Coordinates of C-alpha atoms in Angstrom, one line a residue:
X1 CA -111.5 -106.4 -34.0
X2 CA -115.4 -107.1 -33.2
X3 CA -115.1 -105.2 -30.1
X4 CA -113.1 -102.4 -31.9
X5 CA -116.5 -102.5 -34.3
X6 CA -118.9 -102.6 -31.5
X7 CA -117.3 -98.9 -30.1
X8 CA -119.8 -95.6 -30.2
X9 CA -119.3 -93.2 -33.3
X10 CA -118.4 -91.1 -31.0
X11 CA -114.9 -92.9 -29.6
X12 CA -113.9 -93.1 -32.9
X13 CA -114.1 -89.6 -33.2
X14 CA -111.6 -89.0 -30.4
X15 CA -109.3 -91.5 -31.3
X16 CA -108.9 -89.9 -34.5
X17 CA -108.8 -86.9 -33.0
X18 CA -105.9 -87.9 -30.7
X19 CA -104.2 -88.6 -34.1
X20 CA -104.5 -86.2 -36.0
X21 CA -103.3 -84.1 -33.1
X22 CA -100.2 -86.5 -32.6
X23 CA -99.7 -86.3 -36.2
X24 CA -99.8 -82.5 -36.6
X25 CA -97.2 -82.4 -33.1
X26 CA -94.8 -84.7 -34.5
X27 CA -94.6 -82.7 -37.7
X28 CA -94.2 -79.8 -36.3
X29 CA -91.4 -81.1 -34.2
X30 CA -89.8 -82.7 -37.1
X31 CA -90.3 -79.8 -39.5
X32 CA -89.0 -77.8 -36.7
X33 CA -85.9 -80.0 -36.0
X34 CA -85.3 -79.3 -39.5
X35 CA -84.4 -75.9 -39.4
X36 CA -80.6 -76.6 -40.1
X37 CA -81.9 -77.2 -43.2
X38 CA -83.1 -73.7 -44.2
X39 CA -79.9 -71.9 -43.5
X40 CA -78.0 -70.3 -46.7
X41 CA -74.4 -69.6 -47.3
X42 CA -72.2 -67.1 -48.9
X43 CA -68.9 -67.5 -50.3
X44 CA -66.8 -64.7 -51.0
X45 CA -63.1 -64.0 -52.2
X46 CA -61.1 -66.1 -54.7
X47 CA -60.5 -69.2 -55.7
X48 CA -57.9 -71.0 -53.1
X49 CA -58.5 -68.0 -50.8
X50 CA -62.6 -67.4 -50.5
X51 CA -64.2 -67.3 -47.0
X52 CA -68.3 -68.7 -46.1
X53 CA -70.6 -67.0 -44.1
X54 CA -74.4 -68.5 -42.9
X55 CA -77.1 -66.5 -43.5
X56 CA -80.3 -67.4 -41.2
X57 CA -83.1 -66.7 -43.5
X58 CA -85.7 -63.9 -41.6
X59 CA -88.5 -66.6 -41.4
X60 CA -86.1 -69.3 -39.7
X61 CA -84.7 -66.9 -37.3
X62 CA -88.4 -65.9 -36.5
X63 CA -89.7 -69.5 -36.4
X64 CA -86.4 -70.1 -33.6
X65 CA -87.5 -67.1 -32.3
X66 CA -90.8 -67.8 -31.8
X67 CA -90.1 -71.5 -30.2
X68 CA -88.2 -69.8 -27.2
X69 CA -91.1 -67.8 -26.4
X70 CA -93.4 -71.0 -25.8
X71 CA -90.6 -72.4 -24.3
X72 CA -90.6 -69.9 -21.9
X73 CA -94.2 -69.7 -21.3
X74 CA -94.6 -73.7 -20.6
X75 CA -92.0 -73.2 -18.1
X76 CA -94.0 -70.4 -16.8
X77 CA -90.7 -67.8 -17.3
X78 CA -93.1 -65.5 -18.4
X79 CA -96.8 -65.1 -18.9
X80 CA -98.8 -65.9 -21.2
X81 CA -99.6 -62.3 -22.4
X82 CA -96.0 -61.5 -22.6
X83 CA -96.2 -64.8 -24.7
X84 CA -98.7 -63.2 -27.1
X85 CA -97.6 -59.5 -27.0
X86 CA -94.1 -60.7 -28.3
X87 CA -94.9 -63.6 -30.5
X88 CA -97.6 -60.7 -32.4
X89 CA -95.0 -58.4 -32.7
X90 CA -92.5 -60.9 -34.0
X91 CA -94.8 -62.4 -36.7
X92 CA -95.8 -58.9 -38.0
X93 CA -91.8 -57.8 -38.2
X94 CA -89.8 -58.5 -41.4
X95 CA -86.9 -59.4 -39.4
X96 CA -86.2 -59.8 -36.2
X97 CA -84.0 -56.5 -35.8
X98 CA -87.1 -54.4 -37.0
X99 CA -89.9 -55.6 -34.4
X100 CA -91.3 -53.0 -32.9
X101 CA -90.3 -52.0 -29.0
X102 CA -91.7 -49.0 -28.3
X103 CA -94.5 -49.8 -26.3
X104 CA -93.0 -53.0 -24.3
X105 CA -91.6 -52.4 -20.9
X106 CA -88.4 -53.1 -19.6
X107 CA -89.1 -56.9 -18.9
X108 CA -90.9 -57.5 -21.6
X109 CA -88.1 -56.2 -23.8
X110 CA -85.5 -58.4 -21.8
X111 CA -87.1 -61.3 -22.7
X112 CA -87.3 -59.7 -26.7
X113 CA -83.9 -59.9 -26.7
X114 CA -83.4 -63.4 -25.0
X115 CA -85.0 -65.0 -27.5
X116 CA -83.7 -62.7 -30.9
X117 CA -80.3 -62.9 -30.4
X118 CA -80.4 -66.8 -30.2
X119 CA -77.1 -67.4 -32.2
X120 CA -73.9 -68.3 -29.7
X121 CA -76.1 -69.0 -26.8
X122 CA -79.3 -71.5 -27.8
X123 CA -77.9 -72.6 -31.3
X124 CA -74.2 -72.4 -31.6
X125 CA -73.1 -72.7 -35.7
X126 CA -69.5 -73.4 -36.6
X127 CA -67.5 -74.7 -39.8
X128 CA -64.9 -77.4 -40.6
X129 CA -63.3 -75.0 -42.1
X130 CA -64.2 -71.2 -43.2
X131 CA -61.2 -69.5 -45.1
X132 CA -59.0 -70.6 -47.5
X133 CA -61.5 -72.5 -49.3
X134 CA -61.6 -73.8 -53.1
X135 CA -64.6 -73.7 -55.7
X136 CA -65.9 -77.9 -55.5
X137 CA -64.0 -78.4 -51.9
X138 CA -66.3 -79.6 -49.2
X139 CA -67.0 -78.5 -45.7
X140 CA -69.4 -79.0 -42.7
X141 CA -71.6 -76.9 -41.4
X142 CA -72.4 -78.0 -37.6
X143 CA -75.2 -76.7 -35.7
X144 CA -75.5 -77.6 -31.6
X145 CA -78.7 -77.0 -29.3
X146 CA -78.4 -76.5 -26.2
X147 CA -82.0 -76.7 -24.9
X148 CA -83.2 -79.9 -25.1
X149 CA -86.5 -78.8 -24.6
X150 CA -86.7 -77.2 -27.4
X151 CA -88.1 -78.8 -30.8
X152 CA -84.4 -78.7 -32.5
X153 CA -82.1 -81.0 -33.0
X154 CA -78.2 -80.5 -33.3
X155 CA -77.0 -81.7 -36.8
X156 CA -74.7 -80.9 -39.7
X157 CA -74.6 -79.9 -42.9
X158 CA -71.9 -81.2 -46.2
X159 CA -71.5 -77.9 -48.3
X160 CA -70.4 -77.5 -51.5
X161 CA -68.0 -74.8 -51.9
X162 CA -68.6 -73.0 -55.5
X163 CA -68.8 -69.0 -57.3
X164 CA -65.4 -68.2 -55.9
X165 CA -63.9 -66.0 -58.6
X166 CA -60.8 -66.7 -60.5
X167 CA -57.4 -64.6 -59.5
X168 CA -56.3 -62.4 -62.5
X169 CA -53.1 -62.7 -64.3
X170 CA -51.1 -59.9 -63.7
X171 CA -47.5 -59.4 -65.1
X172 CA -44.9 -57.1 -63.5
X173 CA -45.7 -54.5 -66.4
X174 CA -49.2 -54.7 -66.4
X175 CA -48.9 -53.6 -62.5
X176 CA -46.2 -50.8 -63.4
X177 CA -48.7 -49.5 -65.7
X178 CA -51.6 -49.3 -63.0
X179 CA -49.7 -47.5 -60.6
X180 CA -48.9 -43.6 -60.6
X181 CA -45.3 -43.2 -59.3
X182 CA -43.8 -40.2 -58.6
X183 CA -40.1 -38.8 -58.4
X184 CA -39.7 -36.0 -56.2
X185 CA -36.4 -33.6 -54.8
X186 CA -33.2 -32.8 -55.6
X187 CA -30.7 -34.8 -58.5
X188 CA -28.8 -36.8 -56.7
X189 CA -30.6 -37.1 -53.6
X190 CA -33.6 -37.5 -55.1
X191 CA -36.9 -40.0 -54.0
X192 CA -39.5 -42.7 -55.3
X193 CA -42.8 -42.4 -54.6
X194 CA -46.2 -43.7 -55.4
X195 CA -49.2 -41.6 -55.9
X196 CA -51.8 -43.2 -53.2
X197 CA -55.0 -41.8 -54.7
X198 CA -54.3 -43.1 -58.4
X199 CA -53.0 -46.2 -57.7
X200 CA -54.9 -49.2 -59.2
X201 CA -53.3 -51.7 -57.1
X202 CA -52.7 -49.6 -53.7
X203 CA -52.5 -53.4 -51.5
X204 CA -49.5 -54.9 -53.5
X205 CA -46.2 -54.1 -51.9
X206 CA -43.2 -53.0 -54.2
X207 CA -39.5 -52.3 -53.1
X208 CA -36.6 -51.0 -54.9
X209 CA -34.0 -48.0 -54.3
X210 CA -35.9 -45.1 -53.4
X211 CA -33.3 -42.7 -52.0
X212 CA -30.4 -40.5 -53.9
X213 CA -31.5 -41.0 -57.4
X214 CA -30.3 -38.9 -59.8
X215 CA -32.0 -38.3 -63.3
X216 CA -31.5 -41.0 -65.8
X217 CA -31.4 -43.8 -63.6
X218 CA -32.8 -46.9 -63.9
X219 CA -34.1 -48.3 -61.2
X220 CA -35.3 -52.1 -60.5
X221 CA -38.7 -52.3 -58.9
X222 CA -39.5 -55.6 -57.1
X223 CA -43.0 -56.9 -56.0
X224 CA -42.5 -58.2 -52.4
X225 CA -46.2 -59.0 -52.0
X226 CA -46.3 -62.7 -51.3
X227 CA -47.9 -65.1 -54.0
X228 CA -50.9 -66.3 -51.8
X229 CA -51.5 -62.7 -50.5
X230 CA -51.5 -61.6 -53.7
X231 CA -53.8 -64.6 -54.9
X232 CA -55.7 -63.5 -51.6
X233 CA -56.2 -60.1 -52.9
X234 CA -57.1 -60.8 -56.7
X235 CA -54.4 -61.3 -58.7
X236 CA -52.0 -63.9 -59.5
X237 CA -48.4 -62.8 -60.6
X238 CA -47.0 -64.6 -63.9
X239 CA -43.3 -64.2 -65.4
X240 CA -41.1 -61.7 -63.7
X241 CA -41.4 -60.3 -60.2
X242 CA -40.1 -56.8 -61.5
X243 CA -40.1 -54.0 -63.9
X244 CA -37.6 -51.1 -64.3
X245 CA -38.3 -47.5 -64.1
X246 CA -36.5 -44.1 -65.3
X247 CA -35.8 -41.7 -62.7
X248 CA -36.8 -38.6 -64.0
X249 CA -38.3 -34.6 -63.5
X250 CA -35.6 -34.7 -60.1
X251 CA -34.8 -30.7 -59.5
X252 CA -31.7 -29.3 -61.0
X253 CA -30.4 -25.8 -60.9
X254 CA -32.5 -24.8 -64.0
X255 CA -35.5 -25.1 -62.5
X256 CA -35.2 -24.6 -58.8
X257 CA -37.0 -20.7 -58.0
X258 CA -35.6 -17.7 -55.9
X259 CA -32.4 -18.9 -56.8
X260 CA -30.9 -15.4 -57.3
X261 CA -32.6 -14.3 -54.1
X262 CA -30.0 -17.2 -52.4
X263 CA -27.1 -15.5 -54.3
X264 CA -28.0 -12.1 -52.8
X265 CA -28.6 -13.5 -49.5
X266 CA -24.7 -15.3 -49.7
X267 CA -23.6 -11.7 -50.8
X268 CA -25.0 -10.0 -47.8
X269 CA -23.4 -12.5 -45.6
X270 CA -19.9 -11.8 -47.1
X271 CA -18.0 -10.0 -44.4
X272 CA -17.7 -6.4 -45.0
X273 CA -15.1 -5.6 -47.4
X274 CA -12.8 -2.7 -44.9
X275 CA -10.5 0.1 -47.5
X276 CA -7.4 -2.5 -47.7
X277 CA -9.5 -5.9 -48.6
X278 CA -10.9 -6.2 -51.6
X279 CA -13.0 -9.0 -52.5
X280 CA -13.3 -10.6 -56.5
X281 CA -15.4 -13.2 -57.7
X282 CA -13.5 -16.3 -59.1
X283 CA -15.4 -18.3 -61.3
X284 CA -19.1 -19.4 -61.4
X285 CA -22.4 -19.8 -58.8
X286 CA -22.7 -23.1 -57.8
X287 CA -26.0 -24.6 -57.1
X288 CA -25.2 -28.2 -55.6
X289 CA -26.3 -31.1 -53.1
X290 CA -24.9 -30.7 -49.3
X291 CA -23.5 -33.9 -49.3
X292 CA -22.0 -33.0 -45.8
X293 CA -25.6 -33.1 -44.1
X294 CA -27.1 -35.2 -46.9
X295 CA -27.4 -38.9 -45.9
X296 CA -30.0 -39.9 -49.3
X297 CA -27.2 -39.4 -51.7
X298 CA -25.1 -42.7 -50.3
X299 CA -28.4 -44.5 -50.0
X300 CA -27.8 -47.3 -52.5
X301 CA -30.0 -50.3 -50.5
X302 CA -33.8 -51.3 -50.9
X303 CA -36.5 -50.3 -48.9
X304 CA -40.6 -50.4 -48.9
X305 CA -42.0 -47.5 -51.9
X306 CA -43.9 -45.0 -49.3
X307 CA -47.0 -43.4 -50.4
X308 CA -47.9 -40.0 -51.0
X309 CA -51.2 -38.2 -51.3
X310 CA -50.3 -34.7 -51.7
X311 CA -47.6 -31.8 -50.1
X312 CA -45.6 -34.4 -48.1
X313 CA -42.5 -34.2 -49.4
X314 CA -40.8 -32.0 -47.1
X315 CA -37.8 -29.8 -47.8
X316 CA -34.1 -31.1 -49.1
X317 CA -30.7 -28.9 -48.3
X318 CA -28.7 -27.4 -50.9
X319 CA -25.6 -25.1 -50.9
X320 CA -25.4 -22.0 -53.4
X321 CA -22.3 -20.3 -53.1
X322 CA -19.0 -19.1 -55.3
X323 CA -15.6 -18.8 -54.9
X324 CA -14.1 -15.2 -53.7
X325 CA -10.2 -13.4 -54.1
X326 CA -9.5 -11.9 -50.2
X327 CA -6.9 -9.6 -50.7
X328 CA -5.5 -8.0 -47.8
X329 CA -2.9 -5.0 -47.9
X330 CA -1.0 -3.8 -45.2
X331 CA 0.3 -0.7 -45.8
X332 CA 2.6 -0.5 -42.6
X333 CA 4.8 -3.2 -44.2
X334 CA 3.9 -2.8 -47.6
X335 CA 2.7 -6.7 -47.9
X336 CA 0.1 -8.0 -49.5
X337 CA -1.8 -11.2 -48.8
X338 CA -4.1 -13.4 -50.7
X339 CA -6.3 -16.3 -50.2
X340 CA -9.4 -17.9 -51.9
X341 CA -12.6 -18.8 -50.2
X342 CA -16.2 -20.5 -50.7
X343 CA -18.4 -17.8 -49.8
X344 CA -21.8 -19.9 -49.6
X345 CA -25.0 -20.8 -47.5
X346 CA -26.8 -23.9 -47.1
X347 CA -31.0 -23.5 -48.4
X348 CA -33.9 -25.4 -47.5
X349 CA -35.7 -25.6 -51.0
X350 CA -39.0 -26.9 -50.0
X351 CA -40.1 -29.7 -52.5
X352 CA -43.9 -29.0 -52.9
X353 CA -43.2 -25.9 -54.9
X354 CA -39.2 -26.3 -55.7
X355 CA -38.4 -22.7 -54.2
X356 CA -35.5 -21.7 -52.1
X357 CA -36.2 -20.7 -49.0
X358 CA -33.7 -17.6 -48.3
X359 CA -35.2 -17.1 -44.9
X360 CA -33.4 -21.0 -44.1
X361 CA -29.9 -19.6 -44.8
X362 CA -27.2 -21.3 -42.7
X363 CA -23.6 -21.0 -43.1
X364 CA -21.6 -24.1 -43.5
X365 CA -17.8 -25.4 -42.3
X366 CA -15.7 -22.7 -43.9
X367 CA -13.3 -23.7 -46.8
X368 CA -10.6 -21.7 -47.7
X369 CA -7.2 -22.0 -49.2
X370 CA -4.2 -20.1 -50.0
X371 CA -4.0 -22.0 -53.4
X372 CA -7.3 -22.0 -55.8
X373 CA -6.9 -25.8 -56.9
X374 CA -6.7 -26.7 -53.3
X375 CA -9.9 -24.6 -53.0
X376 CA -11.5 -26.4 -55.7
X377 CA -10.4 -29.9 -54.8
X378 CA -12.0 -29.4 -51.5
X379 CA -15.0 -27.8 -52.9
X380 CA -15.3 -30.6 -55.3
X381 CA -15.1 -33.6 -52.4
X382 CA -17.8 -31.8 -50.4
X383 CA -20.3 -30.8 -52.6
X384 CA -21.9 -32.4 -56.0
X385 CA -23.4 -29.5 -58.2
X386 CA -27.1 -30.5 -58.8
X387 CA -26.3 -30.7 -62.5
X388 CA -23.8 -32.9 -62.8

């Protein structure tokens, strides 16, 4: 101690000197080491379903940043004016992504981008777990460095999960009443829809019977969404998984258009009467479903309710014809015969506007009889007038 007393004023100077400098080196590295410390998270989603992120503050990815660079330059990877032409422009950026490279050249900005995008290659981050997480659950937060010369140190973090949001309680009616649904063609072979654009809950899956529906129908819908997607998405199903609808506003023969251009059209197709046949109409038009080429009217199963945003419903089939008297006279043998056909076509009726396409006209398998009631029985297993 008496020597340590006996020392110049001026060795004490430098050993406190060599101090303070150890001091100020070993705080730096330790603050430095700490830079776990400074990271943020975000939790997003709901409660039981949210998801974290890390966010890297702008100063902590600059102060990261900035150790590469003297990294580098102790190693003598790049010069020292590089070294001081990168770390000025880094300082003087808000953020990393904004420094300034439009007057660096092509090495120097290779070494920019070394250094800035540091995440995955000098400090890989990872969780214990990142989705599916609960507000008060806890998780780790692990960062590893893998330069050891560097002034960080590999650690990890306990977080706290918390502000996930609550699900909402949603009953089946309270989704029927946020969703637009639509019933478009023909009675009988009519279709469910859902109206994309107005649809409050456009994610949840519903299935019911969505083919050959007729009006005044009641139809089951089911939610086929599955609880933990559905928690996933918001909402949290209580009480019944479905709700019943009405079918309604399905296209009968009241308000389909053009339909007494069809009859002409069937009319002109009529063969041409010749002096001994006469031809007399029996009965009344019939405007029906072609249940021969009509699939949707036998659909009875469940399926997925498609979405529709506009003019997609496409075109249905339908037959308008009426019953005819052929009467046939043969003078030579002074006979007359007679026989009773289905004079008809078959009409696309295009479902964005309900009009009859004449244009469409096909003629069907012919049915004809020498007795009416055989006629009509045949008529009647074939076809299902769009009114009934």
């Amino acid at each position: 101690m008496k020597k340590l007393r006996q020392l110049p004023k001026w060795s004490w100077l430098v050993i406190i000197g060599v101090i303070l400098c150890g001091s100020l080196f070993w705080y730096k590295r330790t603050e430095n080491a700490k830079l776990i410390d400074e990271v943020k998270f975000e939790f997003s989603g709901y409660n039981g379903h949210g998801e974290v992120s890390s966010v890297f503050p702008k100063e902590t990815a600059k102060k990261i940043a900035l150790l590469q660079l003297e990294y580098l330059k102790k190693k003598d990877f790049i010069s020292r004016d590089t070294d001081k032409t990168l770390s000025s422009l880094i300082k003087e950026a808000k953020t990393l992504e904004q420094v300034d490279t439009s007057l660096l050249t092509d090495s120097e900005k290779k070494t920019l981008d070394e250094v800035t995008n540091f995440r995955g290659n000098v400090v890989e981050t990872s969780f214990s777990k990142r989705t599916g997480l609960k507000n008060g659950e806890k998780i780790k937060y692990r960062w590893v460095v893998n330069n050891e010369d560097l002034p960080l140190k590999s650690g990890e973090r306990t977080v706290t999960v918390k502000g996930l949001k609550e699900p909402k309680t949603l009953t089946a009616d309270e989704l029927k009443k946020g969703i637009a649904f639509k019933f478009f063609g023909l009675n009988g072979t009519g279709r469910l829809a859902i109206v994309q654009n107005k649809s409050k809950y456009p994610n949840i899956d519903l299935s019911s019977k969505t083919k050959g529906l007729k009006n005044g129908e009641n139809i089951k819908v089911r939610v086929v969404t599955e609880p933990a997607q559905l928690e996933a998405m918001g909402y949290k199903l209580v009480g019944k998984k479905t709700f019943e609808l009405k079918v309604t506003g399905l296209l009968t023969s009241k308000n389909l258009k053009n339909v007494d251009g069809a009859k002409s059209t069937v009319k002109d197709q009529m063969e041409r009467p010749e002096k001994d046949i006469k031809y007399e109409d029996v009965g009344d038009w019939t405007v029906a479903l072609d249940d021969i080429s009509s699939s949707a009217r036998y659909y009875d199963g469940d399926e997925g309710i498609p979405r529709y945003s506009g003019n997609e419903f496409g075109t249905e089939d339908i037959v308008v014809g009426h019953i005819v008297k052929r009467t046939k006279y043969y003078s030579a043998i002074d006979l007359t015969n007679e026989m009773y056909k289905f004079n008809y076509g078959i009409f696309k009726v295009n479902l964005s506007d309900n009009k009859l396409d004449v244009s469409s006209y096909e003629s069907g398998p012919e049915m004809s009889s020498l007795d009416l009631e055989n006629l009509k029985k045949e008529i009647n297993d074939n076809i299902t007038p769009l009114d009934k």
